[in-house]
Tab-separated table of C-alpha atoms and ligand atoms in Angstrom:
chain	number	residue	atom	x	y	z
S	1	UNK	CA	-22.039	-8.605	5.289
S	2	UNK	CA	-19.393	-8.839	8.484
S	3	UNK	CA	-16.175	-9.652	7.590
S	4	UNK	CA	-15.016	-12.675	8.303
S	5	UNK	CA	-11.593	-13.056	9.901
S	6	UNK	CA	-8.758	-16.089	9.176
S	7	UNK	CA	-6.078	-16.285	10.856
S	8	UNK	CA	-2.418	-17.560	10.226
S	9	UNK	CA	-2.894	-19.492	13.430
S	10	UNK	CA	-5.601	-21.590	12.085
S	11	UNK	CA	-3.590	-23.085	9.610
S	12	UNK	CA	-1.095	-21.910	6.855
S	13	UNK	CA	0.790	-23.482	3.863
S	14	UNK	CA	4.457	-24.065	2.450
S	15	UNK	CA	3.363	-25.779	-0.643
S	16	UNK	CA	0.089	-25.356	-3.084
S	17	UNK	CA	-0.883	-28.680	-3.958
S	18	UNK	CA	-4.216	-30.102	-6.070
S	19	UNK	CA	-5.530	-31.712	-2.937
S	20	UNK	CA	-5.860	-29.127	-0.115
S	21	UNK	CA	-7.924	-29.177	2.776
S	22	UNK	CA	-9.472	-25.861	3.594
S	23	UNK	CA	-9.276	-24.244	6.902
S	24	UNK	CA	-12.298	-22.178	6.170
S	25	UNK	CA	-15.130	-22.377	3.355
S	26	UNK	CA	-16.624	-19.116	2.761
S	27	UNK	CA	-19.713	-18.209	0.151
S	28	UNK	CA	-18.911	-15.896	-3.026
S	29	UNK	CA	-18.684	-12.358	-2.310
S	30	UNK	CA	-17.532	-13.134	1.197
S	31	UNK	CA	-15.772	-10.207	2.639
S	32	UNK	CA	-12.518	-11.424	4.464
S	33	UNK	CA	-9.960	-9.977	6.726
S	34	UNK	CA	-6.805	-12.781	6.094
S	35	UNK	CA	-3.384	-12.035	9.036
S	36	UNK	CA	-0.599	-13.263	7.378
S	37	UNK	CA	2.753	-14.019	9.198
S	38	UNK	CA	6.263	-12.719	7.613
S	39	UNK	CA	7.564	-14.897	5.457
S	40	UNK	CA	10.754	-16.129	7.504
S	41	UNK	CA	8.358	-17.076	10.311
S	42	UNK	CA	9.218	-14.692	12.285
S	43	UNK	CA	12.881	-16.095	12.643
S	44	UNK	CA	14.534	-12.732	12.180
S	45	UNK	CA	13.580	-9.340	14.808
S	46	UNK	CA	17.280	-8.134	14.503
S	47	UNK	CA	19.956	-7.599	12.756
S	48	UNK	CA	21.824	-10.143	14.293
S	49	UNK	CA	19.366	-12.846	13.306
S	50	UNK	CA	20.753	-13.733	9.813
S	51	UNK	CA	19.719	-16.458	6.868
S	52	UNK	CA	22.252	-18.950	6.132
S	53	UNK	CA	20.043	-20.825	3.556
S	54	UNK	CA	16.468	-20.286	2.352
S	55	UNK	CA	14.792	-22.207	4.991
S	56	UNK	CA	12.720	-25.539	3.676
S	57	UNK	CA	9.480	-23.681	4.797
S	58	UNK	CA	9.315	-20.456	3.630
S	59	UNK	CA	6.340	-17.990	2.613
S	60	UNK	CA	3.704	-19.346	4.996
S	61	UNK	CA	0.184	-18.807	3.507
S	62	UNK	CA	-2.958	-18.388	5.501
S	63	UNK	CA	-5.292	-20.496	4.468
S	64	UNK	CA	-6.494	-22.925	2.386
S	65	UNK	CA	-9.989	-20.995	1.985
S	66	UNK	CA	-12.552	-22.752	-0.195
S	67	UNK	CA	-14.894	-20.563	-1.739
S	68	UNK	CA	-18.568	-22.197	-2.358
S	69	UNK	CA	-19.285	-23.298	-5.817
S	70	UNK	CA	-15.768	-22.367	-7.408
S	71	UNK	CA	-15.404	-25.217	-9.879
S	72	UNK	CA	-12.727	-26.665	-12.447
S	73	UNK	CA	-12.994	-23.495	-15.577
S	74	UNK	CA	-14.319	-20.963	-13.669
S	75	UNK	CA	-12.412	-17.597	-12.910
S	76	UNK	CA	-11.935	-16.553	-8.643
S	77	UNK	CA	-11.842	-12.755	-8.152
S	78	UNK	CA	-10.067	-11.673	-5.277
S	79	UNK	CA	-10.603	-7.771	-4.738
S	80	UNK	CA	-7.918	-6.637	-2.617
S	81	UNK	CA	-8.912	-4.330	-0.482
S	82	UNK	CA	-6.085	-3.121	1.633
S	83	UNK	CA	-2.846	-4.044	3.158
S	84	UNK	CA	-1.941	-3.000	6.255
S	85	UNK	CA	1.636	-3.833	7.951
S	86	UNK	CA	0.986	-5.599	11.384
S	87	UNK	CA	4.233	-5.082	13.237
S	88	UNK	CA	6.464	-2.647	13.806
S	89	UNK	CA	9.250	-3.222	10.978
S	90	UNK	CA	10.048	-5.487	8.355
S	91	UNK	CA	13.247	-6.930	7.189
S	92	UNK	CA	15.602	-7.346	4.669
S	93	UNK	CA	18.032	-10.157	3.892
S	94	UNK	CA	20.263	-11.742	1.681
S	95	UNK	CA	20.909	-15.091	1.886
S	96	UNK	CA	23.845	-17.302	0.335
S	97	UNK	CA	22.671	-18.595	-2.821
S	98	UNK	CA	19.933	-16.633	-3.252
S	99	UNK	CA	19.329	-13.198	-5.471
S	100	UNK	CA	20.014	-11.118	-8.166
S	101	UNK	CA	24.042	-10.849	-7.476
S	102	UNK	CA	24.706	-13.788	-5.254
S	103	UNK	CA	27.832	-14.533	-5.028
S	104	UNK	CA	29.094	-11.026	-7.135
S	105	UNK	CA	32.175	-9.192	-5.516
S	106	UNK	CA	30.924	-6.880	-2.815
S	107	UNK	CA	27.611	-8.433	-2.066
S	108	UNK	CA	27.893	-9.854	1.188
S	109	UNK	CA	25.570	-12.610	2.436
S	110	UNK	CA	23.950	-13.468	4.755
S	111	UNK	CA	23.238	-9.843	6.286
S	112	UNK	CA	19.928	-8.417	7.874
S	113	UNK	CA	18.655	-4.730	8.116
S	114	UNK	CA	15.606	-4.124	9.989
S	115	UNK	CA	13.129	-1.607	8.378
S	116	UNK	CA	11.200	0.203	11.244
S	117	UNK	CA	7.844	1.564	10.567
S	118	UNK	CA	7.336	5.192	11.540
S	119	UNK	CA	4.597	7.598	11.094
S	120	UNK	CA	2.217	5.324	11.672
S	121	UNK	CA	-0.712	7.291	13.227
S	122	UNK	CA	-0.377	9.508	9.898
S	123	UNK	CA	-1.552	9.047	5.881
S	124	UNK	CA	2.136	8.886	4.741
S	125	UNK	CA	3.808	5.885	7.130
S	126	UNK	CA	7.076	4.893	6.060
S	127	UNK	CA	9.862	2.465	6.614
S	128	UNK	CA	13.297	3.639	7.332
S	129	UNK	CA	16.663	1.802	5.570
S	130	UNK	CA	19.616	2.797	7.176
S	131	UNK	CA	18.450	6.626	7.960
S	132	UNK	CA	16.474	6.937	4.244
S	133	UNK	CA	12.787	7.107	4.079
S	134	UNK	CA	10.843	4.869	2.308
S	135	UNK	CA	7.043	5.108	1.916
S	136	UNK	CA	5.174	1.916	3.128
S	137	UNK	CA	3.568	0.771	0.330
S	138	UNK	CA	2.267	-3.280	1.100
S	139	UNK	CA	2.560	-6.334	-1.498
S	140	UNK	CA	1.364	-9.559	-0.561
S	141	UNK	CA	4.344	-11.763	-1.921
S	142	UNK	CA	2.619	-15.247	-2.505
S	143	UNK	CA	-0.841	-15.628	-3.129
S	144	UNK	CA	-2.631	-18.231	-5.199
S	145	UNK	CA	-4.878	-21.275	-5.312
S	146	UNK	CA	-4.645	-25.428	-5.634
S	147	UNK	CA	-3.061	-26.004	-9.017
S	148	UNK	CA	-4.023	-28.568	-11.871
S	149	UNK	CA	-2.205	-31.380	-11.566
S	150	UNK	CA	1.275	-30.533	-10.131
S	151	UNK	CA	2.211	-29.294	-6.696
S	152	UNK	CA	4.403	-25.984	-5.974
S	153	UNK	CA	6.185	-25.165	-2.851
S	154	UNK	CA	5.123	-21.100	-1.809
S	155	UNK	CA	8.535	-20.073	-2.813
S	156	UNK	CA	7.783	-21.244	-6.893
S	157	UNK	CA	5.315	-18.984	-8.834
S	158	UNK	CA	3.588	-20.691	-11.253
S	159	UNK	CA	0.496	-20.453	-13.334
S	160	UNK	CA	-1.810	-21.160	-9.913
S	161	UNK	CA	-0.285	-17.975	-8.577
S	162	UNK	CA	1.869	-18.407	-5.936
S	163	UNK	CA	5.048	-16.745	-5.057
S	164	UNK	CA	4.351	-13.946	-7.721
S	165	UNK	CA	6.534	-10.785	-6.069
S	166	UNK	CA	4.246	-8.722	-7.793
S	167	UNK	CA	4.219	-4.657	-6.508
S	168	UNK	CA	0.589	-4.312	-8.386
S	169	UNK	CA	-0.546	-7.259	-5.371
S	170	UNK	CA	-1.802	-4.664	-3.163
S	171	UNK	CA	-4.545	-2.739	-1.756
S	172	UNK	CA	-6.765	-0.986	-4.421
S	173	UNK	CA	-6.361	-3.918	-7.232
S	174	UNK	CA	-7.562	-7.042	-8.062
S	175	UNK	CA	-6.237	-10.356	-8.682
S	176	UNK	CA	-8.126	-12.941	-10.858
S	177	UNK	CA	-7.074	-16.673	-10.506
S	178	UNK	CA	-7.978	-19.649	-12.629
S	179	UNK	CA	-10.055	-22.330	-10.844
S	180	UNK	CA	-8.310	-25.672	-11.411
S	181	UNK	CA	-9.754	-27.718	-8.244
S	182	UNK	CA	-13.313	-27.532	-6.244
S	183	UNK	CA	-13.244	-24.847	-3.981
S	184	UNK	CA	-10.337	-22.782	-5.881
S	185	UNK	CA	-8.262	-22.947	-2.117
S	186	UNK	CA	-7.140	-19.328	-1.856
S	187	UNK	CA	-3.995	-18.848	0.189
S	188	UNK	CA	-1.906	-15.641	0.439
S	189	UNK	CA	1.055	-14.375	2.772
S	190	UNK	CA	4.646	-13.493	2.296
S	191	UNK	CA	4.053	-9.312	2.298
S	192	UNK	CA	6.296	-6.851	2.233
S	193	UNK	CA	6.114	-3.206	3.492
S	194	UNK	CA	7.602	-1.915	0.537
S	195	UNK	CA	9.502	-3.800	-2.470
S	196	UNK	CA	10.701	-2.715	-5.789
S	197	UNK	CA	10.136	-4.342	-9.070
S	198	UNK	CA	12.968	-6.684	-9.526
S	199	UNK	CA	13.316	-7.709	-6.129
S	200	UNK	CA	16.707	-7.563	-6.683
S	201	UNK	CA	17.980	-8.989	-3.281
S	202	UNK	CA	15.856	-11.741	-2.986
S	203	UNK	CA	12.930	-10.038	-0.501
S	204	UNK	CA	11.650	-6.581	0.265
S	205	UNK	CA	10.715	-5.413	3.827
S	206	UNK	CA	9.144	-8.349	5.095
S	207	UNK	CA	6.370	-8.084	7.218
S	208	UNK	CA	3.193	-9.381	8.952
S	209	UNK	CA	0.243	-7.922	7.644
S	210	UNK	CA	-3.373	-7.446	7.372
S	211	UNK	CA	-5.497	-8.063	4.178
S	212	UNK	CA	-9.214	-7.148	3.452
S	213	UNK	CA	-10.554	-9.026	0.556
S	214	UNK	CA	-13.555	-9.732	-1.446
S	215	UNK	CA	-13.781	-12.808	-2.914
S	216	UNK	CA	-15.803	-13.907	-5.863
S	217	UNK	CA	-16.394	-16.557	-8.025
S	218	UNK	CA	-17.005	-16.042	-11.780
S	219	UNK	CA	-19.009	-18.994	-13.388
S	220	UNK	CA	-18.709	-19.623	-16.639
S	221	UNK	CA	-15.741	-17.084	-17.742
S	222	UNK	CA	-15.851	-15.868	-21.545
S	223	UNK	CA	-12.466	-16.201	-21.374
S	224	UNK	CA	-10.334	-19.345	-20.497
S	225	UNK	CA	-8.609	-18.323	-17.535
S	226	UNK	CA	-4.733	-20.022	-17.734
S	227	UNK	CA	-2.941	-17.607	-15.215
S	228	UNK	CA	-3.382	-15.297	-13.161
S	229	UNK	CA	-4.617	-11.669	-14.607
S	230	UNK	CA	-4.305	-8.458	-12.702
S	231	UNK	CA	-6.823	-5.421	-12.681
S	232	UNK	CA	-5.900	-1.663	-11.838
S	233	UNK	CA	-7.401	1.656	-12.192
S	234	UNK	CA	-5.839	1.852	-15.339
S	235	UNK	CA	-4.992	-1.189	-16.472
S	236	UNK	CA	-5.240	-4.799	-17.149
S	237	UNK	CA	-1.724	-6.831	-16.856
S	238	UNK	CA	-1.354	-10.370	-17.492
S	239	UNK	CA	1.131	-12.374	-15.235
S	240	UNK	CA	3.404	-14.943	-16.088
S	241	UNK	CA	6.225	-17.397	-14.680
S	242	UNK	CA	9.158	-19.258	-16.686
S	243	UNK	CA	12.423	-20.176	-16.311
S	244	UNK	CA	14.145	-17.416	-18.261
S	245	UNK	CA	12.508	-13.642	-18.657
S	246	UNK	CA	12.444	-13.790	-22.021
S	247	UNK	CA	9.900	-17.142	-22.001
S	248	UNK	CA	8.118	-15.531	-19.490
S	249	UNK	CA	7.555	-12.764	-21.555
S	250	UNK	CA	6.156	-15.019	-24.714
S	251	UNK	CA	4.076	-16.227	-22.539
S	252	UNK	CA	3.062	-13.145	-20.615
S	253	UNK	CA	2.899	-11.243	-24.148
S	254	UNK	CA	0.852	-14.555	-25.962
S	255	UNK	CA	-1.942	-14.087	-22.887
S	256	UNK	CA	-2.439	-10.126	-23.952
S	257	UNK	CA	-2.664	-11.656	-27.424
S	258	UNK	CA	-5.634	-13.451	-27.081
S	259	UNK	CA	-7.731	-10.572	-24.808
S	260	UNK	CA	-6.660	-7.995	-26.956
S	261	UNK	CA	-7.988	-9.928	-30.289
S	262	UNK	CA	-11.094	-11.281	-28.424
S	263	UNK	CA	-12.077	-7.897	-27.813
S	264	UNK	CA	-11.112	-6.018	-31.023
S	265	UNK	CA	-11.556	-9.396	-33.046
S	266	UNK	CA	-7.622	-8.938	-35.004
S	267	UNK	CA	-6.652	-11.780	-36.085
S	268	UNK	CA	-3.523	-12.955	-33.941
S	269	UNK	CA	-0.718	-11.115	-35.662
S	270	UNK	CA	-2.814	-8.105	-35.667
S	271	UNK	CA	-3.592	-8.539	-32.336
S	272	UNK	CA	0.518	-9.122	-31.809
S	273	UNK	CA	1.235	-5.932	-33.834
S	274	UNK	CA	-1.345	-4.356	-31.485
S	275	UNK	CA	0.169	-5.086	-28.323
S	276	UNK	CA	3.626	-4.117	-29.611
S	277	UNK	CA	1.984	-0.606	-29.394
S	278	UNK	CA	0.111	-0.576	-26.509
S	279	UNK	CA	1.271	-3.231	-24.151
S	280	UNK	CA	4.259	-2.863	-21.622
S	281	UNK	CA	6.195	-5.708	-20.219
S	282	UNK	CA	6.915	-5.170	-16.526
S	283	UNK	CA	9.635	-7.151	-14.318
S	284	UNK	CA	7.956	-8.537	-11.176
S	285	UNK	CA	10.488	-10.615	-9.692
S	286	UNK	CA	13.714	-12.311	-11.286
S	287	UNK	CA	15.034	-14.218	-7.953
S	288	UNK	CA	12.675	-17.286	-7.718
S	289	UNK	CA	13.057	-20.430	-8.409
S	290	UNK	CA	10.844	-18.855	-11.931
S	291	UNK	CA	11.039	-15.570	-12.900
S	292	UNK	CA	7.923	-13.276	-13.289
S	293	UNK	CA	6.706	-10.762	-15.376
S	294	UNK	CA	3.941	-9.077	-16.437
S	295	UNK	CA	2.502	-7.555	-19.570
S	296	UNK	CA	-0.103	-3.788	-19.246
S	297	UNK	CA	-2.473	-2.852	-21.142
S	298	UNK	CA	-4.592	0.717	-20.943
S	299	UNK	CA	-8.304	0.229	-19.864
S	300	UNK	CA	-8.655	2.622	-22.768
S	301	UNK	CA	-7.561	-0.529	-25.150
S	302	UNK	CA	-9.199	-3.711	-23.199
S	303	UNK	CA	-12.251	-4.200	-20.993
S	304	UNK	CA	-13.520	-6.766	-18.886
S	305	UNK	CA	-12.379	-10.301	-20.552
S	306	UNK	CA	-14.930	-11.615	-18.312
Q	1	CA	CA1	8.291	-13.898	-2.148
């Protein structure tokens, strides 16, 4: 099958909402090629281009793409592929009133570094911070699909996806979304060249990139799909959003819960007693508007829920 490719430039969003208009349909197992735009719009190519407030549009997402026969229940796979940086640096920024230590004594806001992007033409590219090497290693941001019922800007992740921050979105994994409207509307942007768990500043090295995906629509899940779930080599991770970390991860821990005793059939606090063994909470991000985390489990322990 060619790969398809869609374009920032044919249309992008700031806010998932339940009643999207797609700027491409594709069939299941479509193989797409999606160029994403940084996630400040381009406003900042030096260090003298600073962020004096997060700007009302933030996070641009190409798309919406509908995907043919996705329906209300069922499950869309998106197999990501690879991410490849698109220009020639990223950025990093704080901005007043945003991050980890806003306003803490020494953290000065707004300021920009530039990350240039060396050693391209090799395996091993990197980005450079202030003369230290960093190995370019791309996260798409924000990625998700039209929600149930309420809308979310991209910079709020929520149980649609969205603005997860997530270092396991990359190349080599794949995402699985809950379908809540026709057509699931898959949108994505917001990447990074590198970021750390945490992203303690507010952003990593923002960047445009390039993302191949597959995507695919499950029909009829044997699981009820409530947020997004994460697939690596090794493991399966559930993802989850909430106001504090600790409620995000209940909720992130109560999702591993149910997999875990659906495949071993324990009874909940078995399953509970289980995952206290096996699991691992992970930090995604904790400078949204939520904060995200998510909870592993070995391959070895849980397999398809699907
Ligand atoms: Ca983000």
């Amino acid at each position: 099958m060619t790969r398809q490719t869609i374009t920032h430039e044919d249309g992008a969003i700031y806010e998932f909402h339940p009643t999207l208009e797609p700027i491409a349909t594709v069939e299941s197992g479509a193989k797409l090629t999606i160029e994403t735009r940084d996630s400040l719009d381009g406003a900042v190519q030096s260090e003298s281009d600073r962020m004096d407030s997060v700007p009302e549009e933030v996070n641009a997402a190409t798309g919406p793409i509908a995907v043919e026969g996705a329906k209300p229940g069922d499950v869309l796979c998106v197999e990501i592929e690879s991410v490849r940086v698109a220009e020639p640096h990223g950025r990093v920024v704080t901005i007043d009133g945003f991050g980890l230590l806003d306003g803490h004594e020494g953290i000065d806001s707004p300021r920009t570094r530039m990350t240039p992007i060396e050693g391209e033409e090799t395996d091993e590219p990197y980005l450079t911070f202030e003369g230290c090497e960093i190995p370019v290693e791309p996260v798409i941001g924000t990625i998700g699909v039209a929600p149930k019922s309420d809308p979310y800007t991209t910079l709020v992740p929520h149980d649609h996806g969205g603005n997860l921050d997530t270092t396991d979105i990359t190349g080599g994994n794949t995402v699985y979304f809950p379908v809540f409207q026709e057509g699931a509307m898959l949108a994505m942007g917001d990447s990074k060249a590198a970021m750390a768990d945490g992203e303690m500043c507010g952003t990593g090295a923002e960047i445009a990139t390039d993302i191949d995906v597959t995507v695919e629509v499950i029909e009829d899940p044997a699981i009820e799909l409530e947020r997004p779930l994460i697939r690596t080599d090794d493991a399966w991770k559930t993802v989850a959003s909430a106001e504090t970390l600790e409620k995000a991860c209940q909720i992130a821990n109560r999702d591993l819960i149910e997999l875990l005793s659906a495949e071993h059939s324990f009874d909940f606090t078995d399953a509970y007693m289980f995952s206290s063994l096996v699991g691992g909470l992970e930090i995604s991000q904790v400078v949204d508007p939520l904060v995200t985390v998510r909870n592993a489990v070995p391959k070895a322990y849980l397999s398809s829920p699907f």
